[in-house]
Amino acid sequence: MTIQRVLLLLLLWMWLPHPCHTEMLFRRTPDLRPKRSGGRASGNDGKAIHRQKRGWMWNQFFLLEEYTGSDYQYVGKLHSDQDKGDGSLKYILSGDGAGTLFIIDEKTGDIHATRRIDREEKAFYTLRAQAINRRTLRPVEPESEFVIKIHDINDNEPTFPEEIYTASVPEMSVVGTSVVQVTATDADDPSYGNSARVIYSILQGQPYFSVEPETGIIRTALPNMNRENREQYQVVIQAKDMGGQMGGLSGTTTVNITLTDVNDNPPRFAQSTIHLRIPESSPVGTAIGSVKATDADTGKNAEVEYRIIDGDGTDMFDIVTQKDTQEGIITVRKPLDYEMRRLYTLKVEAENTHVDPRFYYLGPFKDTTIVKISVDDVDEPPVFSRSSYLFEVHEDIELGTIIGTVMARDPDSASSPIRFSLDRHTDLDRIFNIHSGNGSIYTSKPLDREISQWHNLSVIAAEINNPKDTTRVPVYVRILDVNDNAPQFAVFYDTFVCENARAGQLIQTISAVDKDDPLGGQKFFFSLAAVNPNFTVQDNEDNTARILTRRNGFSRHEISTYLLPVVISDNDYPIQSSTGTLTIRVCACDSRGNMQSCNAEALLLPAGLSTGALVAILLCIIILLVIVVLFAALKRQRKKEPLILSKEDIRDNIVSYNDEGGGEEDTQAFDIGTLRNPAAIEDKKLRRDIIPETLFVPRRTPSAPDNTDVRDFINQRLKEHDTDPSAPPYDSLATYAYEGNDSIAESLSSLESGTTEGDQNYDYLREWGPRFNKLAEMYGGGESDKDTS
């Protein structure tokens, strides 16, 4: 606590009355509660009413807060009029803080506070006091209640709810414009003295702002504060109690004030003239460049709208305002041509879209600049004189005739020769051609309108000096009709005449078609090539004609079919005509003229046997012949049935069979005798899978010495096959190389037959059972065959 605060407390202590420093004796007051002893009184009912007088009562005590002494603070004294001073009474204290915060001397009744008390924590305490007989512990006075009030001292400074406030005010505001209100609170008792009376003052922020002392409202103090010069201000406000007098406590807070923008600045171009360039080949809509007028304001106050207000290029260019960047984008409105104009001048204006009427006096909120646009020359492709060409030509023109000419020029200042060509994708049949120098299109093949009436060509023009830049133009060629096609029958007519027809009877109505298309429409004439005794043609003069009979009765036995030549002509120039022949069959008809039969052969067939029946009989005969041929072929094939019926060819390297040993049949692919004796090669080998028609005696060759190299090679290969788990589980030639060495039946193979002399006897094969019957049949009869030969 500061020295000023201590002196203030001492002065306040001296000025205030202190009842706690004097002994407080309280007068008696009547007690309305009944007592057992005392005076008697008669009530309305005649019963005695006992009254007793209260021996003591207390008023409220007052205690100064924040006591700083070393001893307990004296509050006051309780004394009963029953107390004789002999120590027979005992004072008891109860209630808020009794025994802890407040203690009482049980003999004298003196009350003391044991520690400093803060009024801001609790403003008053309610206690109860009683005097009892020390010996009997019986109360001598009824329990009574009293209050200890805490006197306030200025021990709390004003405080603000926020350490830092944020506020804003529009720039250029008039003096006295309210910015924000700040309020400080003081915890001291506002009803006692000036401890809680707060006065506001400004410590920092002058001379721009001021504060009202009583309310804390901050106001502007200077006129025309410009945000563009300074935007942020920091103001420190002080709140002081005791009405702002000396010795009062104070607190401070900081207010950050921002000047908000108003539209008080017009847009301004940084340059009075702006130069831009663009190639002449730029398409419409191309952005040339941008212009920008700066505005010191922000937000919507800085929004600018650009427009072209004057110049010689107002119809050639547009300007669009870019909202996010506040720039004016100049774009091409019409195609440019360097050869026509090379420089354009525009006057561009920038104006604020949101103008504040309060600041009209600051000047017009718009500005202008001059934009000069230079057009650069570009090597442009050729330009045709038309966007498309249409040529009409008759289909009968001669080859090489010019049907039309296309023209193109170089638009550049330095004119270059042009070369023309046809896009062959548009003329796959190469019917047309073009002169590369002058653009004349002529025919290279005959034209036919009936095949194609229109030809859509594409002509390409390119500069000779720069062939990469090309231009295309469509050329439409219409083929005009020439009467070069004769009329023909519209359809194929299946015409018949009844045997019982009469003269003048209509048997057919005919019409014609023509591939030509004359302007006045088609007109056909029908006539007979020669006078016909049987039929005649009557022209209906509507491109149709009627075929009529000229006599009664026709016989299909005599003539079954008539051929009638009809001449059809058109009326265009030159006249074209053709002769169409009608085939008229003679048919049997009923009485109503309905056809029944037109075949003359039907009269010669037996009754009841139709053409379908004849066809069925013919098919049956053909099927029987096919069956006979197939049966004969199968019977012939059985004569040479192979001995081995396995599906696998026994001549393969690996043979599958169940018998032990395959004999010579296993060596069809490899001859082990040849391996051992390369010199002994058979000139001719016979097939052993069929029964030989003639058994030839095998040719004997002298024996050859054993070849150890071959034997070692075969043994090595045999061992590799036996130990190889991936080898197929089949017998092979390697297995039978030396089969007869350890066999009881000796070798069955004929591998060595080519190296031994003399004939072999195979009669013992018959004794080995049915498995060797085939071998016995093949080799058992060798001697007999040889003898008979």
mmCIF file of N, CA and C in Angstrom, residues 405-475:
data_model
loop_
_atom_site.group_PDB
_atom_site.id
_atom_site.type_symbol
_atom_site.label_atom_id
_atom_site.label_comp_id
_atom_site.label_asym_id
_atom_site.label_seq_id
_atom_site.Cartn_x
_atom_site.Cartn_y
_atom_site.Cartn_z
ATOM 1 N N THR A 405 -13.216 -19.864 -113.516
ATOM 2 C CA THR A 405 -11.900 -19.429 -113.040
ATOM 3 C C THR A 405 -12.051 -18.826 -111.648
ATOM 4 N N VAL A 406 -11.145 -19.224 -110.756
ATOM 5 C CA VAL A 406 -11.084 -18.621 -109.423
ATOM 6 C C VAL A 406 -9.931 -17.621 -109.409
ATOM 7 N N MET A 407 -10.076 -16.568 -108.606
ATOM 8 C CA MET A 407 -9.060 -15.526 -108.532
ATOM 9 C C MET A 407 -8.679 -15.278 -107.074
ATOM 10 N N ALA A 408 -7.407 -15.074 -106.846
ATOM 11 C CA ALA A 408 -6.882 -14.779 -105.501
ATOM 12 C C ALA A 408 -5.723 -13.815 -105.642
ATOM 13 N N ARG A 409 -5.466 -13.064 -104.567
ATOM 14 C CA ARG A 409 -4.361 -12.107 -104.565
ATOM 15 C C ARG A 409 -3.615 -12.192 -103.237
ATOM 16 N N ASP A 410 -2.390 -11.688 -103.252
ATOM 17 C CA ASP A 410 -1.589 -11.593 -102.034
ATOM 18 C C ASP A 410 -1.909 -10.251 -101.369
ATOM 19 N N PRO A 411 -2.481 -10.255 -100.144
ATOM 20 C CA PRO A 411 -2.863 -8.986 -99.529
ATOM 21 C C PRO A 411 -1.683 -8.174 -98.991
ATOM 22 N N ASP A 412 -0.497 -8.773 -98.949
ATOM 23 C CA ASP A 412 0.657 -8.048 -98.430
ATOM 24 C C ASP A 412 1.069 -6.934 -99.396
ATOM 25 N N SER A 413 1.816 -5.977 -98.840
ATOM 26 C CA SER A 413 2.272 -4.856 -99.663
ATOM 27 C C SER A 413 3.221 -5.322 -100.762
ATOM 28 N N ALA A 414 4.064 -6.295 -100.437
ATOM 29 C CA ALA A 414 4.938 -6.888 -101.453
ATOM 30 C C ALA A 414 4.199 -8.075 -102.052
ATOM 31 N N SER A 415 3.473 -7.836 -103.115
ATOM 32 C CA SER A 415 2.623 -8.860 -103.698
ATOM 33 C C SER A 415 3.463 -10.001 -104.247
ATOM 34 N N SER A 416 3.023 -11.246 -103.975
ATOM 35 C CA SER A 416 3.749 -12.434 -104.414
ATOM 36 C C SER A 416 2.867 -13.225 -105.365
ATOM 37 N N PRO A 417 3.447 -13.906 -106.379
ATOM 38 C CA PRO A 417 2.641 -14.717 -107.297
ATOM 39 C C PRO A 417 1.912 -15.840 -106.538
ATOM 40 N N ILE A 418 0.736 -16.202 -107.082
ATOM 41 C CA ILE A 418 -0.112 -17.203 -106.453
ATOM 42 C C ILE A 418 -0.103 -18.480 -107.289
ATOM 43 N N ARG A 419 -0.112 -19.608 -106.587
ATOM 44 C CA ARG A 419 -0.167 -20.918 -107.255
ATOM 45 C C ARG A 419 -1.443 -21.620 -106.787
ATOM 46 N N PHE A 420 -2.223 -22.115 -107.764
ATOM 47 C CA PHE A 420 -3.489 -22.764 -107.463
ATOM 48 C C PHE A 420 -3.346 -24.275 -107.602
ATOM 49 N N SER A 421 -4.160 -25.001 -106.820
ATOM 50 C CA SER A 421 -4.194 -26.461 -106.906
ATOM 51 C C SER A 421 -5.538 -26.942 -106.399
ATOM 52 N N LEU A 422 -5.886 -28.172 -106.788
ATOM 53 C CA LEU A 422 -7.136 -28.799 -106.350
ATOM 54 C C LEU A 422 -6.840 -29.773 -105.222
ATOM 55 N N ASP A 423 -7.721 -29.769 -104.225
ATOM 56 C CA ASP A 423 -7.614 -30.768 -103.162
ATOM 57 C C ASP A 423 -8.206 -32.065 -103.706
ATOM 58 N N ARG A 424 -7.340 -33.058 -103.925
ATOM 59 C CA ARG A 424 -7.782 -34.278 -104.581
ATOM 60 C C ARG A 424 -8.702 -35.117 -103.691
ATOM 61 N N HIS A 425 -8.753 -34.824 -102.422
ATOM 62 C CA HIS A 425 -9.712 -35.517 -101.567
ATOM 63 C C HIS A 425 -11.139 -35.120 -101.923
ATOM 64 N N THR A 426 -11.298 -33.985 -102.580
ATOM 65 C CA THR A 426 -12.638 -33.557 -103.014
ATOM 66 C C THR A 426 -12.912 -33.916 -104.459
ATOM 67 N N ASP A 427 -11.949 -34.539 -105.124
ATOM 68 C CA ASP A 427 -12.119 -34.956 -106.520
ATOM 69 C C ASP A 427 -11.350 -36.255 -106.713
ATOM 70 N N LEU A 428 -11.839 -37.311 -106.073
ATOM 71 C CA LEU A 428 -11.115 -38.582 -106.088
ATOM 72 C C LEU A 428 -11.073 -39.196 -107.485
ATOM 73 N N ASP A 429 -12.098 -38.948 -108.288
ATOM 74 C CA ASP A 429 -12.122 -39.514 -109.643
ATOM 75 C C ASP A 429 -11.341 -38.675 -110.643
ATOM 76 N N ARG A 430 -10.767 -37.556 -110.171
ATOM 77 C CA ARG A 430 -9.954 -36.678 -111.037
ATOM 78 C C ARG A 430 -10.723 -36.276 -112.294
ATOM 79 N N ILE A 431 -11.950 -35.855 -112.094
ATOM 80 C CA ILE A 431 -12.774 -35.410 -113.226
ATOM 81 C C ILE A 431 -12.363 -34.009 -113.662
ATOM 82 N N PHE A 432 -11.842 -33.211 -112.718
ATOM 83 C CA PHE A 432 -11.493 -31.830 -113.023
ATOM 84 C C PHE A 432 -10.002 -31.623 -112.791
ATOM 85 N N ASN A 433 -9.526 -30.501 -113.339
ATOM 86 C CA ASN A 433 -8.143 -30.087 -113.142
ATOM 87 C C ASN A 433 -8.127 -28.566 -113.113
ATOM 88 N N ILE A 434 -7.034 -27.968 -112.661
ATOM 89 C CA ILE A 434 -6.945 -26.519 -112.537
ATOM 90 C C ILE A 434 -5.600 -26.051 -113.042
ATOM 91 N N HIS A 435 -5.618 -24.920 -113.685
ATOM 92 C CA HIS A 435 -4.378 -24.311 -114.154
ATOM 93 C C HIS A 435 -3.730 -23.626 -112.950
ATOM 94 N N SER A 436 -2.503 -24.021 -112.637
ATOM 95 C CA SER A 436 -1.846 -23.531 -111.416
ATOM 96 C C SER A 436 -1.541 -22.040 -111.484
ATOM 97 N N GLY A 437 -1.456 -21.468 -112.686
ATOM 98 C CA GLY A 437 -1.082 -20.065 -112.783
ATOM 99 C C GLY A 437 -2.248 -19.102 -112.755
ATOM 100 N N ASN A 438 -3.332 -19.426 -113.489
ATOM 101 C CA ASN A 438 -4.435 -18.466 -113.597
ATOM 102 C C ASN A 438 -5.708 -18.922 -112.905
ATOM 103 N N GLY A 439 -5.754 -20.150 -112.329
ATOM 104 C CA GLY A 439 -6.915 -20.599 -111.577
ATOM 105 C C GLY A 439 -8.060 -21.081 -112.429
ATOM 106 N N SER A 440 -7.829 -21.390 -113.720
ATOM 107 C CA SER A 440 -8.898 -21.875 -114.591
ATOM 108 C C SER A 440 -9.146 -23.359 -114.326
ATOM 109 N N ILE A 441 -10.421 -23.710 -114.102
ATOM 110 C CA ILE A 441 -10.793 -25.097 -113.838
ATOM 111 C C ILE A 441 -11.371 -25.676 -115.124
ATOM 112 N N TYR A 442 -10.899 -26.854 -115.530
ATOM 113 C CA TYR A 442 -11.361 -27.479 -116.768
ATOM 114 C C TYR A 442 -11.569 -28.959 -116.512
ATOM 115 N N THR A 443 -12.306 -29.606 -117.452
ATOM 116 C CA THR A 443 -12.646 -31.021 -117.303
ATOM 117 C C THR A 443 -11.522 -31.885 -117.850
ATOM 118 N N SER A 444 -11.315 -33.015 -117.155
ATOM 119 C CA SER A 444 -10.327 -33.986 -117.633
ATOM 120 C C SER A 444 -10.961 -35.339 -117.905
ATOM 121 N N LYS A 445 -12.256 -35.498 -117.535
ATOM 122 C CA LYS A 445 -13.010 -36.713 -117.828
ATOM 123 C C LYS A 445 -14.421 -36.304 -118.218
ATOM 124 N N PRO A 446 -15.143 -37.169 -118.958
ATOM 125 C CA PRO A 446 -16.516 -36.822 -119.349
ATOM 126 C C PRO A 446 -17.406 -36.652 -118.129
ATOM 127 N N LEU A 447 -18.401 -35.788 -118.274
ATOM 128 C CA LEU A 447 -19.360 -35.535 -117.213
ATOM 129 C C LEU A 447 -20.636 -36.299 -117.483
ATOM 130 N N ASP A 448 -21.290 -36.695 -116.431
ATOM 131 C CA ASP A 448 -22.555 -37.407 -116.560
ATOM 132 C C ASP A 448 -23.450 -36.959 -115.414
ATOM 133 N N ARG A 449 -24.475 -36.200 -115.745
ATOM 134 C CA ARG A 449 -25.353 -35.690 -114.697
ATOM 135 C C ARG A 449 -26.096 -36.811 -113.999
ATOM 136 N N GLU A 450 -26.371 -37.894 -114.756
ATOM 137 C CA GLU A 450 -27.119 -38.981 -114.162
ATOM 138 C C GLU A 450 -26.302 -39.737 -113.118
ATOM 139 N N ILE A 451 -25.006 -39.631 -113.162
ATOM 140 C CA ILE A 451 -24.152 -40.252 -112.138
ATOM 141 C C ILE A 451 -23.959 -39.310 -110.956
ATOM 142 N N SER A 452 -23.630 -38.070 -111.240
ATOM 143 C CA SER A 452 -23.427 -37.088 -110.172
ATOM 144 C C SER A 452 -23.844 -35.723 -110.686
ATOM 145 N N GLN A 453 -24.822 -35.133 -110.013
ATOM 146 C CA GLN A 453 -25.337 -33.844 -110.467
ATOM 147 C C GLN A 453 -24.517 -32.683 -109.912
ATOM 148 N N TRP A 454 -23.880 -32.859 -108.755
ATOM 149 C CA TRP A 454 -23.067 -31.812 -108.114
ATOM 150 C C TRP A 454 -21.666 -32.353 -107.851
ATOM 151 N N HIS A 455 -20.700 -31.472 -107.974
ATOM 152 C CA HIS A 455 -19.313 -31.761 -107.610
ATOM 153 C C HIS A 455 -18.843 -30.623 -106.692
ATOM 154 N N ASN A 456 -18.455 -30.980 -105.465
ATOM 155 C CA ASN A 456 -17.992 -29.994 -104.490
ATOM 156 C C ASN A 456 -16.474 -30.066 -104.406
ATOM 157 N N LEU A 457 -15.823 -29.086 -104.949
ATOM 158 C CA LEU A 457 -14.368 -29.052 -105.002
ATOM 159 C C LEU A 457 -13.823 -28.067 -103.970
ATOM 160 N N SER A 458 -12.560 -28.230 -103.675
ATOM 161 C CA SER A 458 -11.855 -27.299 -102.794
ATOM 162 C C SER A 458 -10.568 -26.876 -103.494
ATOM 163 N N VAL A 459 -10.442 -25.575 -103.756
ATOM 164 C CA VAL A 459 -9.281 -25.026 -104.459
ATOM 165 C C VAL A 459 -8.351 -24.410 -103.420
ATOM 166 N N ILE A 460 -7.075 -24.702 -103.522
ATOM 167 C CA ILE A 460 -6.053 -24.218 -102.602
ATOM 168 C C ILE A 460 -5.213 -23.175 -103.316
ATOM 169 N N ALA A 461 -5.011 -22.028 -102.636
ATOM 170 C CA ALA A 461 -4.140 -20.973 -103.170
ATOM 171 C C ALA A 461 -2.987 -20.777 -102.199
ATOM 172 N N ALA A 462 -1.758 -20.720 -102.716
ATOM 173 C CA ALA A 462 -0.562 -20.539 -101.900
ATOM 174 C C ALA A 462 0.399 -19.607 -102.614
ATOM 175 N N GLU A 463 1.119 -18.836 -101.800
ATOM 176 C CA GLU A 463 2.149 -17.974 -102.370
ATOM 177 C C GLU A 463 3.327 -18.834 -102.831
ATOM 178 N N ILE A 464 3.866 -18.480 -103.951
ATOM 179 C CA ILE A 464 5.025 -19.232 -104.451
ATOM 180 C C ILE A 464 6.226 -19.041 -103.536
ATOM 181 N N ASN A 465 6.371 -17.836 -102.980
ATOM 182 C CA ASN A 465 7.507 -17.571 -102.096
ATOM 183 C C ASN A 465 7.302 -18.165 -100.694
ATOM 184 N N ASN A 466 6.080 -18.404 -100.305
ATOM 185 C CA ASN A 466 5.801 -18.958 -98.981
ATOM 186 C C ASN A 466 4.672 -19.972 -99.122
ATOM 187 N N PRO A 467 4.974 -21.162 -99.577
ATOM 188 C CA PRO A 467 3.909 -22.141 -99.858
ATOM 189 C C PRO A 467 3.228 -22.695 -98.614
ATOM 190 N N LYS A 468 3.769 -22.429 -97.431
ATOM 191 C CA LYS A 468 3.144 -22.973 -96.211
ATOM 192 C C LYS A 468 1.832 -22.261 -95.878
ATOM 193 N N ASP A 469 1.749 -20.977 -96.202
ATOM 194 C CA ASP A 469 0.521 -20.234 -95.921
ATOM 195 C C ASP A 469 -0.430 -20.418 -97.098
ATOM 196 N N THR A 470 -1.504 -21.137 -96.839
ATOM 197 C CA THR A 470 -2.461 -21.444 -97.897
ATOM 198 C C THR A 470 -3.859 -20.971 -97.500
ATOM 199 N N THR A 471 -4.676 -20.843 -98.513
ATOM 200 C CA THR A 471 -6.072 -20.486 -98.311
ATOM 201 C C THR A 471 -6.924 -21.394 -99.190
ATOM 202 N N ARG A 472 -8.071 -21.801 -98.663
ATOM 203 C CA ARG A 472 -8.981 -22.672 -99.393
ATOM 204 C C ARG A 472 -10.278 -21.929 -99.692
ATOM 205 N N VAL A 473 -10.889 -22.325 -100.797
ATOM 206 C CA VAL A 473 -12.186 -21.772 -101.146
ATOM 207 C C VAL A 473 -13.025 -22.905 -101.733
ATOM 208 N N PRO A 474 -14.289 -23.021 -101.354
ATOM 209 C CA PRO A 474 -15.142 -24.075 -101.936
ATOM 210 C C PRO A 474 -15.631 -23.675 -103.335
ATOM 211 N N VAL A 475 -15.641 -24.649 -104.236
ATOM 212 C CA VAL A 475 -16.121 -24.449 -105.602
ATOM 213 C C VAL A 475 -17.201 -25.496 -105.853
#
